[in-house]
Amino acid sequence: MSGFRFPAGRLPDEALLSGLATGDPELAEVFVRRFQHRVFGVAMAVTRDQQLAEDVAQQTFERAWRHAQIYDSRRGSVGTWLTTIAHNLAVDAVRARRTEPMAPEDLDPLLDAVTETPERWALADEASTQLRAALARLPREQARALMMAGIYGMTAQQIADAERIPLGTAKTRIRAAMAKLRAALTCPKGGDHVR
């Protein structure tokens, strides 16, 4: 380890992953320690079984070791890549354990586990925060029209009737709100200009 200028524990995730791939025992240990709680947490959330979650976590690190060379930082962080592996393995483990048909009331938690991934949670949380902030900056009447259309699925005519405004005004409010939201969400520090 004398080639490193600072302790292995302070190395970037990508360097630890490279060390894992080369079989460096110290870097592999630091890598596992850095991500073990996150990986186990994902596995436990999906499997709801400690022993199965431990098995999934072990398989996750084995798979990361075998496939470290295919990691592509352009597609996400090492943590995201690793939690995706853990999530997929956990879902597969739950499916493999099922020997009898699933009760209908048990389908919703499994469906959530299959469709809600950690990276989706993170992206959705960030996106919803940005969306709420941009929505809060809209003029009240535009925000109401957009919410009625987007959340309640109302047509422009239904919005016009509910708000007691002309149909053209309802359409204009929806279009203006959408344009302002689009601009706010595509600009880097977006949305301060929404009026």
Short mmCIF file of N, CA and C in Angstrom, two decimals:
data_model
loop_
_atom_site.label_atom_id
_atom_site.label_comp_id
_atom_site.label_asym_id
_atom_site.label_seq_id
_atom_site.Cartn_x
_atom_site.Cartn_y
_atom_site.Cartn_z
N MET A 1 0.81 -1.20 0.00
CA MET A 1 0.00 0.00 0.00
C MET A 1 0.85 1.26 0.00
N SER A 2 2.16 1.13 -0.03
CA SER A 2 3.01 2.30 0.06
C SER A 2 2.87 3.21 -1.15
N GLY A 3 2.29 2.75 -2.25
CA GLY A 3 2.13 3.57 -3.45
C GLY A 3 1.04 4.61 -3.31
N PHE A 4 0.18 4.50 -2.31
CA PHE A 4 -0.90 5.46 -2.14
C PHE A 4 -0.44 6.62 -1.28
N ARG A 5 -0.89 7.79 -1.62
CA ARG A 5 -0.51 8.98 -0.86
C ARG A 5 -1.42 9.21 0.33
N PHE A 6 -2.57 8.55 0.37
CA PHE A 6 -3.46 8.68 1.52
C PHE A 6 -4.11 7.33 1.78
N PRO A 7 -4.71 7.16 2.95
CA PRO A 7 -5.24 5.85 3.34
C PRO A 7 -6.28 5.33 2.35
N ALA A 8 -6.34 4.00 2.25
CA ALA A 8 -7.28 3.36 1.31
C ALA A 8 -8.72 3.77 1.60
N GLY A 9 -9.03 4.02 2.84
CA GLY A 9 -10.40 4.41 3.21
C GLY A 9 -10.83 5.73 2.63
N ARG A 10 -9.89 6.53 2.19
CA ARG A 10 -10.22 7.84 1.61
C ARG A 10 -10.17 7.83 0.10
N LEU A 11 -9.91 6.68 -0.50
CA LEU A 11 -9.89 6.58 -1.96
C LEU A 11 -11.29 6.74 -2.53
N PRO A 12 -11.39 7.26 -3.76
CA PRO A 12 -12.71 7.35 -4.41
C PRO A 12 -13.28 5.95 -4.66
N ASP A 13 -14.58 5.90 -4.77
CA ASP A 13 -15.27 4.62 -4.99
C ASP A 13 -14.73 3.87 -6.21
N GLU A 14 -14.46 4.60 -7.29
CA GLU A 14 -13.97 3.97 -8.52
C GLU A 14 -12.61 3.31 -8.30
N ALA A 15 -11.75 3.93 -7.51
CA ALA A 15 -10.44 3.36 -7.23
C ALA A 15 -10.59 2.08 -6.40
N LEU A 16 -11.51 2.10 -5.45
CA LEU A 16 -11.75 0.89 -4.65
C LEU A 16 -12.31 -0.22 -5.51
N LEU A 17 -13.18 0.12 -6.43
CA LEU A 17 -13.74 -0.90 -7.34
C LEU A 17 -12.63 -1.50 -8.20
N SER A 18 -11.74 -0.67 -8.67
CA SER A 18 -10.60 -1.18 -9.45
C SER A 18 -9.73 -2.09 -8.60
N GLY A 19 -9.53 -1.71 -7.35
CA GLY A 19 -8.77 -2.56 -6.44
C GLY A 19 -9.45 -3.89 -6.20
N LEU A 20 -10.78 -3.86 -6.10
CA LEU A 20 -11.56 -5.09 -5.94
C LEU A 20 -11.35 -5.99 -7.15
N ALA A 21 -11.39 -5.39 -8.33
CA ALA A 21 -11.24 -6.16 -9.58
C ALA A 21 -9.86 -6.80 -9.68
N THR A 22 -8.83 -6.13 -9.16
CA THR A 22 -7.47 -6.67 -9.26
C THR A 22 -7.18 -7.68 -8.16
N GLY A 23 -8.09 -7.79 -7.20
CA GLY A 23 -7.91 -8.76 -6.12
C GLY A 23 -7.09 -8.24 -4.96
N ASP A 24 -6.90 -6.93 -4.86
CA ASP A 24 -6.18 -6.35 -3.74
C ASP A 24 -7.01 -6.54 -2.47
N PRO A 25 -6.53 -7.34 -1.50
CA PRO A 25 -7.35 -7.65 -0.33
C PRO A 25 -7.68 -6.44 0.53
N GLU A 26 -6.74 -5.50 0.67
CA GLU A 26 -7.03 -4.33 1.50
C GLU A 26 -8.09 -3.44 0.85
N LEU A 27 -7.96 -3.20 -0.45
CA LEU A 27 -8.94 -2.38 -1.15
C LEU A 27 -10.30 -3.07 -1.21
N ALA A 28 -10.29 -4.39 -1.37
CA ALA A 28 -11.55 -5.14 -1.39
C ALA A 28 -12.25 -5.01 -0.05
N GLU A 29 -11.51 -5.09 1.04
CA GLU A 29 -12.11 -4.97 2.37
C GLU A 29 -12.70 -3.58 2.58
N VAL A 30 -11.96 -2.55 2.17
CA VAL A 30 -12.46 -1.18 2.31
C VAL A 30 -13.71 -0.99 1.46
N PHE A 31 -13.69 -1.55 0.25
CA PHE A 31 -14.85 -1.45 -0.65
C PHE A 31 -16.09 -2.07 0.00
N VAL A 32 -15.94 -3.29 0.53
CA VAL A 32 -17.08 -3.97 1.16
C VAL A 32 -17.57 -3.19 2.37
N ARG A 33 -16.65 -2.73 3.21
CA ARG A 33 -17.05 -1.97 4.40
C ARG A 33 -17.78 -0.68 4.03
N ARG A 34 -17.33 -0.04 2.96
CA ARG A 34 -17.97 1.22 2.54
C ARG A 34 -19.42 1.01 2.10
N PHE A 35 -19.69 -0.11 1.44
CA PHE A 35 -21.01 -0.30 0.85
C PHE A 35 -21.87 -1.37 1.51
N GLN A 36 -21.36 -2.07 2.53
CA GLN A 36 -22.09 -3.21 3.07
C GLN A 36 -23.45 -2.83 3.65
N HIS A 37 -23.55 -1.71 4.34
CA HIS A 37 -24.83 -1.34 4.95
C HIS A 37 -25.86 -0.98 3.88
N ARG A 38 -25.42 -0.26 2.86
CA ARG A 38 -26.34 0.12 1.78
C ARG A 38 -26.84 -1.11 1.03
N VAL A 39 -25.92 -2.01 0.70
CA VAL A 39 -26.28 -3.22 -0.05
C VAL A 39 -27.22 -4.10 0.78
N PHE A 40 -26.87 -4.30 2.05
CA PHE A 40 -27.72 -5.12 2.91
C PHE A 40 -29.09 -4.46 3.09
N GLY A 41 -29.12 -3.14 3.21
CA GLY A 41 -30.39 -2.43 3.38
C GLY A 41 -31.32 -2.63 2.19
N VAL A 42 -30.76 -2.55 0.99
CA VAL A 42 -31.57 -2.77 -0.21
C VAL A 42 -32.08 -4.21 -0.24
N ALA A 43 -31.18 -5.16 0.05
CA ALA A 43 -31.58 -6.57 0.03
C ALA A 43 -32.65 -6.85 1.08
N MET A 44 -32.50 -6.27 2.26
CA MET A 44 -33.47 -6.48 3.33
C MET A 44 -34.82 -5.85 2.99
N ALA A 45 -34.80 -4.69 2.38
CA ALA A 45 -36.05 -4.02 2.00
C ALA A 45 -36.85 -4.85 1.00
N VAL A 46 -36.16 -5.54 0.12
CA VAL A 46 -36.84 -6.34 -0.90
C VAL A 46 -37.23 -7.71 -0.36
N THR A 47 -36.31 -8.38 0.33
CA THR A 47 -36.56 -9.77 0.75
C THR A 47 -37.34 -9.88 2.05
N ARG A 48 -37.14 -8.90 2.95
CA ARG A 48 -37.75 -8.93 4.29
C ARG A 48 -37.36 -10.19 5.05
N ASP A 49 -36.16 -10.69 4.79
CA ASP A 49 -35.66 -11.90 5.43
C ASP A 49 -34.16 -11.71 5.64
N GLN A 50 -33.72 -11.71 6.90
CA GLN A 50 -32.33 -11.39 7.19
C GLN A 50 -31.35 -12.36 6.53
N GLN A 51 -31.61 -13.65 6.64
CA GLN A 51 -30.69 -14.63 6.07
C GLN A 51 -30.61 -14.49 4.55
N LEU A 52 -31.77 -14.34 3.92
CA LEU A 52 -31.79 -14.17 2.47
C LEU A 52 -31.10 -12.86 2.07
N ALA A 53 -31.31 -11.80 2.85
CA ALA A 53 -30.67 -10.51 2.56
C ALA A 53 -29.16 -10.63 2.69
N GLU A 54 -28.68 -11.38 3.68
CA GLU A 54 -27.23 -11.60 3.81
C GLU A 54 -26.68 -12.34 2.60
N ASP A 55 -27.42 -13.36 2.14
CA ASP A 55 -26.99 -14.11 0.95
C ASP A 55 -26.94 -13.19 -0.28
N VAL A 56 -27.96 -12.37 -0.41
CA VAL A 56 -28.02 -11.45 -1.54
C VAL A 56 -26.85 -10.45 -1.48
N ALA A 57 -26.55 -9.95 -0.29
CA ALA A 57 -25.44 -9.01 -0.14
C ALA A 57 -24.12 -9.68 -0.56
N GLN A 58 -23.93 -10.92 -0.12
CA GLN A 58 -22.72 -11.66 -0.49
C GLN A 58 -22.65 -11.83 -2.01
N GLN A 59 -23.75 -12.21 -2.61
CA GLN A 59 -23.79 -12.38 -4.07
C GLN A 59 -23.52 -11.06 -4.80
N THR A 60 -24.01 -9.97 -4.21
CA THR A 60 -23.81 -8.65 -4.81
C THR A 60 -22.32 -8.32 -4.90
N PHE A 61 -21.61 -8.54 -3.81
CA PHE A 61 -20.17 -8.23 -3.82
C PHE A 61 -19.41 -9.19 -4.73
N GLU A 62 -19.84 -10.43 -4.79
CA GLU A 62 -19.20 -11.38 -5.71
C GLU A 62 -19.40 -10.93 -7.15
N ARG A 63 -20.63 -10.53 -7.46
CA ARG A 63 -20.92 -10.07 -8.82
C ARG A 63 -20.14 -8.79 -9.15
N ALA A 64 -20.05 -7.89 -8.19
CA ALA A 64 -19.28 -6.66 -8.40
C ALA A 64 -17.82 -7.00 -8.68
N TRP A 65 -17.28 -7.97 -7.95
CA TRP A 65 -15.89 -8.39 -8.15
C TRP A 65 -15.71 -8.97 -9.56
N ARG A 66 -16.67 -9.85 -9.98
CA ARG A 66 -16.56 -10.49 -11.31
C ARG A 66 -16.77 -9.51 -12.45
N HIS A 67 -17.59 -8.48 -12.23
CA HIS A 67 -17.97 -7.58 -13.32
C HIS A 67 -17.46 -6.15 -13.14
N ALA A 68 -16.50 -5.96 -12.28
CA ALA A 68 -15.98 -4.61 -12.03
C ALA A 68 -15.46 -3.95 -13.30
N GLN A 69 -14.91 -4.73 -14.21
CA GLN A 69 -14.34 -4.15 -15.44
C GLN A 69 -15.41 -3.60 -16.38
N ILE A 70 -16.67 -3.96 -16.20
CA ILE A 70 -17.71 -3.42 -17.09
C ILE A 70 -18.42 -2.20 -16.50
N TYR A 71 -18.04 -1.82 -15.27
CA TYR A 71 -18.64 -0.64 -14.66
C TYR A 71 -18.33 0.58 -15.54
N ASP A 72 -19.37 1.39 -15.78
CA ASP A 72 -19.24 2.59 -16.61
C ASP A 72 -19.72 3.79 -15.80
N SER A 73 -18.80 4.65 -15.42
CA SER A 73 -19.14 5.79 -14.57
C SER A 73 -20.10 6.76 -15.24
N ARG A 74 -20.22 6.71 -16.56
CA ARG A 74 -21.17 7.60 -17.26
C ARG A 74 -22.61 7.21 -16.99
N ARG A 75 -22.83 5.98 -16.53
CA ARG A 75 -24.19 5.51 -16.30
C ARG A 75 -24.62 5.62 -14.85
N GLY A 76 -23.74 6.11 -13.98
CA GLY A 76 -24.10 6.30 -12.58
C GLY A 76 -22.92 6.04 -11.67
N SER A 77 -23.11 6.34 -10.41
CA SER A 77 -22.04 6.16 -9.43
C SER A 77 -21.84 4.67 -9.12
N VAL A 78 -20.73 4.37 -8.47
CA VAL A 78 -20.46 3.00 -8.04
C VAL A 78 -21.55 2.55 -7.08
N GLY A 79 -21.95 3.43 -6.17
CA GLY A 79 -23.01 3.09 -5.22
C GLY A 79 -24.32 2.74 -5.91
N THR A 80 -24.68 3.51 -6.91
CA THR A 80 -25.91 3.24 -7.66
C THR A 80 -25.80 1.91 -8.40
N TRP A 81 -24.66 1.67 -9.02
CA TRP A 81 -24.42 0.42 -9.74
C TRP A 81 -24.54 -0.77 -8.79
N LEU A 82 -23.95 -0.64 -7.63
CA LEU A 82 -23.96 -1.73 -6.65
C LEU A 82 -25.35 -1.96 -6.09
N THR A 83 -26.10 -0.90 -5.79
CA THR A 83 -27.45 -1.08 -5.26
C THR A 83 -28.38 -1.64 -6.33
N THR A 84 -28.13 -1.33 -7.58
CA THR A 84 -28.92 -1.93 -8.66
C THR A 84 -28.68 -3.43 -8.73
N ILE A 85 -27.42 -3.84 -8.60
CA ILE A 85 -27.11 -5.27 -8.58
C ILE A 85 -27.82 -5.93 -7.41
N ALA A 86 -27.71 -5.32 -6.23
CA ALA A 86 -28.35 -5.88 -5.02
C ALA A 86 -29.86 -5.99 -5.20
N HIS A 87 -30.45 -4.96 -5.74
CA HIS A 87 -31.90 -4.94 -5.95
C HIS A 87 -32.33 -6.06 -6.88
N ASN A 88 -31.65 -6.18 -8.01
CA ASN A 88 -32.00 -7.21 -8.99
C ASN A 88 -31.83 -8.61 -8.42
N LEU A 89 -30.73 -8.83 -7.69
CA LEU A 89 -30.51 -10.15 -7.08
C LEU A 89 -31.57 -10.44 -6.03
N ALA A 90 -31.96 -9.44 -5.25
CA ALA A 90 -32.97 -9.64 -4.22
C ALA A 90 -34.33 -9.99 -4.83
N VAL A 91 -34.69 -9.29 -5.87
CA VAL A 91 -35.96 -9.60 -6.55
C VAL A 91 -35.93 -11.02 -7.10
N ASP A 92 -34.81 -11.40 -7.71
CA ASP A 92 -34.68 -12.77 -8.23
C ASP A 92 -34.78 -13.79 -7.10
N ALA A 93 -34.17 -13.49 -5.94
CA ALA A 93 -34.20 -14.41 -4.81
C ALA A 93 -35.62 -14.58 -4.28
N VAL A 94 -36.37 -13.50 -4.22
CA VAL A 94 -37.76 -13.58 -3.76
C VAL A 94 -38.58 -14.41 -4.73
N ARG A 95 -38.39 -14.17 -6.00
CA ARG A 95 -39.12 -14.95 -7.01
C ARG A 95 -38.78 -16.43 -6.93
N ALA A 96 -37.51 -16.74 -6.74
CA ALA A 96 -37.07 -18.14 -6.70
C ALA A 96 -37.61 -18.87 -5.48
N ARG A 97 -37.83 -18.17 -4.40
CA ARG A 97 -38.35 -18.78 -3.17
C ARG A 97 -39.82 -19.13 -3.26
N ARG A 98 -40.52 -18.48 -4.13
CA ARG A 98 -41.97 -18.70 -4.25
C ARG A 98 -42.23 -20.04 -4.90
N THR A 99 -42.80 -20.98 -4.15
CA THR A 99 -43.14 -22.28 -4.72
C THR A 99 -44.63 -22.43 -4.90
N GLU A 100 -45.39 -21.57 -4.24
CA GLU A 100 -46.84 -21.61 -4.39
C GLU A 100 -47.32 -20.27 -4.93
N PRO A 101 -48.51 -20.25 -5.48
CA PRO A 101 -49.02 -18.98 -6.00
C PRO A 101 -49.08 -17.93 -4.89
N MET A 102 -48.87 -16.72 -5.28
CA MET A 102 -48.85 -15.62 -4.33
C MET A 102 -50.26 -15.15 -4.02
N ALA A 103 -50.50 -14.85 -2.76
CA ALA A 103 -51.79 -14.30 -2.36
C ALA A 103 -51.92 -12.90 -2.94
N PRO A 104 -53.10 -12.53 -3.38
CA PRO A 104 -53.27 -11.20 -4.00
C PRO A 104 -52.81 -10.05 -3.11
N GLU A 105 -53.00 -10.16 -1.78
CA GLU A 105 -52.59 -9.07 -0.90
C GLU A 105 -51.08 -8.94 -0.78
N ASP A 106 -50.33 -9.96 -1.21
CA ASP A 106 -48.87 -9.91 -1.17
C ASP A 106 -48.26 -9.35 -2.46
N LEU A 107 -49.10 -9.11 -3.46
CA LEU A 107 -48.58 -8.64 -4.75
C LEU A 107 -48.08 -7.20 -4.70
N ASP A 108 -48.78 -6.33 -3.97
CA ASP A 108 -48.40 -4.91 -3.95
C ASP A 108 -46.99 -4.67 -3.42
N PRO A 109 -46.59 -5.27 -2.28
CA PRO A 109 -45.21 -5.05 -1.83
C PRO A 109 -44.17 -5.57 -2.82
N LEU A 110 -44.43 -6.70 -3.45
CA LEU A 110 -43.48 -7.23 -4.43
C LEU A 110 -43.43 -6.34 -5.66
N LEU A 111 -44.59 -5.86 -6.09
CA LEU A 111 -44.62 -4.96 -7.24
C LEU A 111 -43.84 -3.69 -6.94
N ASP A 112 -43.99 -3.16 -5.73
CA ASP A 112 -43.22 -1.98 -5.34
C ASP A 112 -41.73 -2.27 -5.38
N ALA A 113 -41.34 -3.43 -4.87
CA ALA A 113 -39.92 -3.79 -4.84
C ALA A 113 -39.35 -3.94 -6.25
N VAL A 114 -40.17 -4.45 -7.16
CA VAL A 114 -39.70 -4.66 -8.53
C VAL A 114 -39.62 -3.34 -9.29
N THR A 115 -40.56 -2.45 -9.07
CA THR A 115 -40.61 -1.23 -9.87
C THR A 115 -39.89 -0.05 -9.23
N GLU A 116 -39.72 -0.05 -7.92
CA GLU A 116 -39.06 1.07 -7.25
C GLU A 116 -37.63 0.71 -6.93
N THR A 117 -36.71 1.25 -7.69
CA THR A 117 -35.29 0.97 -7.46
C THR A 117 -34.67 2.12 -6.66
N PRO A 118 -33.57 1.88 -6.00
CA PRO A 118 -32.94 2.95 -5.22
C PRO A 118 -32.59 4.17 -6.05
N GLU A 119 -32.08 3.92 -7.26
CA GLU A 119 -31.74 5.09 -8.08
C GLU A 119 -32.99 5.84 -8.52
N ARG A 120 -34.09 5.12 -8.73
CA ARG A 120 -35.34 5.79 -9.08
C ARG A 120 -35.83 6.63 -7.91
N TRP A 121 -35.69 6.09 -6.68
CA TRP A 121 -36.09 6.87 -5.49
C TRP A 121 -35.29 8.15 -5.41
N ALA A 122 -33.99 8.04 -5.61
CA ALA A 122 -33.14 9.22 -5.51
C ALA A 122 -33.49 10.23 -6.59
N LEU A 123 -33.63 9.76 -7.82
CA LEU A 123 -33.97 10.66 -8.92
C LEU A 123 -35.36 11.26 -8.74
N ALA A 124 -36.30 10.43 -8.30
CA ALA A 124 -37.67 10.91 -8.11
C ALA A 124 -37.72 11.95 -6.99
N ASP A 125 -36.96 11.73 -5.93
CA ASP A 125 -36.94 12.68 -4.83
C ASP A 125 -36.38 14.02 -5.29
N GLU A 126 -35.28 13.96 -6.03
CA GLU A 126 -34.67 15.18 -6.54
C GLU A 126 -35.61 15.87 -7.52
N ALA A 127 -36.19 15.09 -8.43
CA ALA A 127 -37.10 15.66 -9.44
C ALA A 127 -38.35 16.23 -8.79
N SER A 128 -38.90 15.53 -7.79
CA SER A 128 -40.12 16.04 -7.16
C SER A 128 -39.84 17.31 -6.38
N THR A 129 -38.65 17.42 -5.79
CA THR A 129 -38.29 18.65 -5.08
C THR A 129 -38.22 19.80 -6.07
N GLN A 130 -37.57 19.57 -7.21
CA GLN A 130 -37.48 20.61 -8.23
C GLN A 130 -38.85 20.97 -8.78
N LEU A 131 -39.67 19.95 -9.00
CA LEU A 131 -41.01 20.19 -9.54
C LEU A 131 -41.86 20.98 -8.57
N ARG A 132 -41.83 20.60 -7.28
CA ARG A 132 -42.62 21.33 -6.28
C ARG A 132 -42.18 22.80 -6.21
N ALA A 133 -40.87 23.02 -6.25
CA ALA A 133 -40.36 24.40 -6.18
C ALA A 133 -40.81 25.20 -7.40
N ALA A 134 -40.72 24.59 -8.57
CA ALA A 134 -41.14 25.29 -9.80
C ALA A 134 -42.64 25.53 -9.79
N LEU A 135 -43.40 24.57 -9.31
CA LEU A 135 -44.86 24.71 -9.24
C LEU A 135 -45.25 25.82 -8.27
N ALA A 136 -44.52 25.94 -7.17
CA ALA A 136 -44.82 26.97 -6.18
C ALA A 136 -44.59 28.38 -6.73
N ARG A 137 -43.72 28.51 -7.73
CA ARG A 137 -43.43 29.82 -8.31
C ARG A 137 -44.41 30.22 -9.41
N LEU A 138 -45.28 29.30 -9.81
CA LEU A 138 -46.27 29.63 -10.85
C LEU A 138 -47.35 30.53 -10.28
N PRO A 139 -47.94 31.36 -11.13
CA PRO A 139 -49.13 32.10 -10.68
C PRO A 139 -50.21 31.10 -10.25
N ARG A 140 -50.95 31.46 -9.23
CA ARG A 140 -51.92 30.54 -8.62
C ARG A 140 -52.88 29.94 -9.65
N GLU A 141 -53.43 30.75 -10.53
CA GLU A 141 -54.43 30.24 -11.48
C GLU A 141 -53.81 29.25 -12.48
N GLN A 142 -52.54 29.47 -12.86
CA GLN A 142 -51.86 28.53 -13.75
C GLN A 142 -51.56 27.23 -13.02
N ALA A 143 -51.12 27.33 -11.78
CA ALA A 143 -50.83 26.13 -10.99
C ALA A 143 -52.09 25.29 -10.80
N ARG A 144 -53.21 25.96 -10.52
CA ARG A 144 -54.48 25.23 -10.33
C ARG A 144 -54.89 24.51 -11.62
N ALA A 145 -54.79 25.20 -12.74
CA ALA A 145 -55.17 24.59 -14.02
C ALA A 145 -54.27 23.40 -14.33
N LEU A 146 -52.99 23.55 -14.08
CA LEU A 146 -52.05 22.47 -14.35
C LEU A 146 -52.32 21.27 -13.44
N MET A 147 -52.59 21.51 -12.17
CA MET A 147 -52.89 20.43 -11.24
C MET A 147 -54.18 19.70 -11.64
N MET A 148 -55.18 20.45 -12.03
CA MET A 148 -56.44 19.82 -12.44
C MET A 148 -56.23 18.93 -13.66
N ALA A 149 -55.42 19.41 -14.60
CA ALA A 149 -55.18 18.63 -15.81
C ALA A 149 -54.24 17.46 -15.53
N GLY A 150 -53.15 17.74 -14.85
CA GLY A 150 -52.12 16.71 -14.66
C GLY A 150 -52.44 15.68 -13.61
N ILE A 151 -53.00 16.11 -12.49
CA ILE A 151 -53.24 15.17 -11.40
C ILE A 151 -54.64 14.57 -11.48
N TYR A 152 -55.62 15.43 -11.75
CA TYR A 152 -56.99 14.94 -11.77
C TYR A 152 -57.46 14.50 -13.15
N GLY A 153 -56.64 14.72 -14.16
CA GLY A 153 -56.97 14.26 -15.50
C GLY A 153 -58.14 15.00 -16.14
N MET A 154 -58.38 16.20 -15.69
CA MET A 154 -59.50 16.97 -16.24
C MET A 154 -59.14 17.53 -17.61
N THR A 155 -60.13 17.62 -18.47
CA THR A 155 -59.94 18.23 -19.78
C THR A 155 -59.96 19.74 -19.62
N ALA A 156 -59.52 20.44 -20.66
CA ALA A 156 -59.54 21.90 -20.63
C ALA A 156 -60.97 22.40 -20.45
N GLN A 157 -61.94 21.73 -21.06
CA GLN A 157 -63.33 22.13 -20.91
C GLN A 157 -63.80 21.96 -19.46
N GLN A 158 -63.44 20.86 -18.84
CA GLN A 158 -63.82 20.62 -17.45
C GLN A 158 -63.17 21.66 -16.52
N ILE A 159 -61.94 22.03 -16.82
CA ILE A 159 -61.26 23.05 -16.02
C ILE A 159 -61.96 24.39 -16.20
N ALA A 160 -62.30 24.71 -17.46
CA ALA A 160 -63.01 25.96 -17.74
C ALA A 160 -64.33 26.01 -16.96
N ASP A 161 -65.06 24.90 -16.96
CA ASP A 161 -66.33 24.86 -16.23
C ASP A 161 -66.11 24.99 -14.73
N ALA A 162 -65.13 24.28 -14.19
CA ALA A 162 -64.88 24.30 -12.75
C ALA A 162 -64.39 25.67 -12.27
N GLU A 163 -63.59 26.32 -13.08
CA GLU A 163 -63.03 27.63 -12.71
C GLU A 163 -63.92 28.79 -13.17
N ARG A 164 -64.95 28.46 -13.94
CA ARG A 164 -65.87 29.47 -14.50
C ARG A 164 -65.11 30.52 -15.32
N ILE A 165 -64.31 29.97 -16.27
CA ILE A 165 -63.53 30.82 -17.17
C ILE A 165 -63.77 30.31 -18.60
N PRO A 166 -63.47 31.13 -19.60
CA PRO A 166 -63.61 30.67 -20.99
C PRO A 166 -62.66 29.51 -21.28
N LEU A 167 -63.03 28.64 -22.22
CA LEU A 167 -62.23 27.50 -22.61
C LEU A 167 -60.83 27.94 -23.05
N GLY A 168 -60.74 28.99 -23.83
CA GLY A 168 -59.45 29.48 -24.31
C GLY A 168 -58.53 29.90 -23.16
N THR A 169 -59.12 30.49 -22.13
CA THR A 169 -58.33 30.90 -20.96
C THR A 169 -57.79 29.68 -20.23
N ALA A 170 -58.60 28.64 -20.10
CA ALA A 170 -58.15 27.40 -19.45
C ALA A 170 -56.98 26.80 -20.23
N LYS A 171 -57.12 26.75 -21.55
CA LYS A 171 -56.05 26.19 -22.39
C LYS A 171 -54.78 27.03 -22.26
N THR A 172 -54.92 28.33 -22.25
CA THR A 172 -53.78 29.23 -22.14
C THR A 172 -53.07 29.04 -20.81
N ARG A 173 -53.83 28.90 -19.73
CA ARG A 173 -53.23 28.70 -18.41
C ARG A 173 -52.44 27.39 -18.36
N ILE A 174 -53.00 26.34 -18.93
CA ILE A 174 -52.32 25.04 -18.93
C ILE A 174 -51.04 25.13 -19.75
N ARG A 175 -51.14 25.70 -20.95
CA ARG A 175 -49.97 25.82 -21.83
C ARG A 175 -48.89 26.68 -21.20
N ALA A 176 -49.28 27.81 -20.62
CA ALA A 176 -48.30 28.71 -20.00
C ALA A 176 -47.61 28.03 -18.82
N ALA A 177 -48.39 27.34 -18.01
CA ALA A 177 -47.81 26.64 -16.85
C ALA A 177 -46.84 25.56 -17.30
N MET A 178 -47.21 24.81 -18.32
CA MET A 178 -46.33 23.75 -18.83
C MET A 178 -45.03 24.34 -19.37
N ALA A 179 -45.13 25.42 -20.10
CA ALA A 179 -43.94 26.06 -20.67
C ALA A 179 -43.03 26.56 -19.56
N LYS A 180 -43.60 27.16 -18.53
CA LYS A 180 -42.79 27.67 -17.42
C LYS A 180 -42.14 26.53 -16.64
N LEU A 181 -42.88 25.45 -16.43
CA LEU A 181 -42.29 24.29 -15.73
C LEU A 181 -41.18 23.68 -16.55
N ARG A 182 -41.42 23.53 -17.84
CA ARG A 182 -40.40 22.95 -18.72
C ARG A 182 -39.13 23.79 -18.67
N ALA A 183 -39.27 25.10 -18.75
CA ALA A 183 -38.12 26.00 -18.70
C ALA A 183 -37.42 25.90 -17.34
N ALA A 184 -38.21 25.85 -16.28
CA ALA A 184 -37.62 25.79 -14.94
C ALA A 184 -36.88 24.48 -14.71
N LEU A 185 -37.40 23.39 -15.24
CA LEU A 185 -36.79 22.09 -14.99
C LEU A 185 -35.65 21.77 -15.95
N THR A 186 -35.52 22.50 -17.04
CA THR A 186 -34.41 22.24 -17.96
C THR A 186 -33.26 23.20 -17.76
N CYS A 187 -33.48 24.32 -17.08
CA CYS A 187 -32.40 25.27 -16.79
C CYS A 187 -31.63 24.77 -15.58
N PRO A 188 -30.29 24.87 -15.57
CA PRO A 188 -29.50 24.38 -14.46
C PRO A 188 -29.92 24.91 -13.11
N LYS A 189 -30.04 26.18 -12.92
CA LYS A 189 -30.48 26.75 -11.65
C LYS A 189 -31.91 27.19 -11.83
N GLY A 190 -32.59 26.43 -12.69
CA GLY A 190 -33.86 26.79 -13.27
C GLY A 190 -34.93 27.29 -12.36
N GLY A 191 -35.74 28.04 -12.96
CA GLY A 191 -36.99 28.37 -12.37
C GLY A 191 -37.03 29.67 -11.63
N ASP A 192 -35.92 30.33 -11.37
CA ASP A 192 -36.01 31.58 -10.65
C ASP A 192 -36.71 32.63 -11.48
N HIS A 193 -36.76 32.39 -12.79
CA HIS A 193 -37.37 33.38 -13.67
C HIS A 193 -38.87 33.12 -13.88
N VAL A 194 -39.43 32.07 -13.28
CA VAL A 194 -40.85 31.74 -13.50
C VAL A 194 -41.69 32.86 -12.91
N ARG A 195 -42.59 33.38 -13.71
CA ARG A 195 -43.48 34.47 -13.27
C ARG A 195 -44.92 34.10 -13.58
#
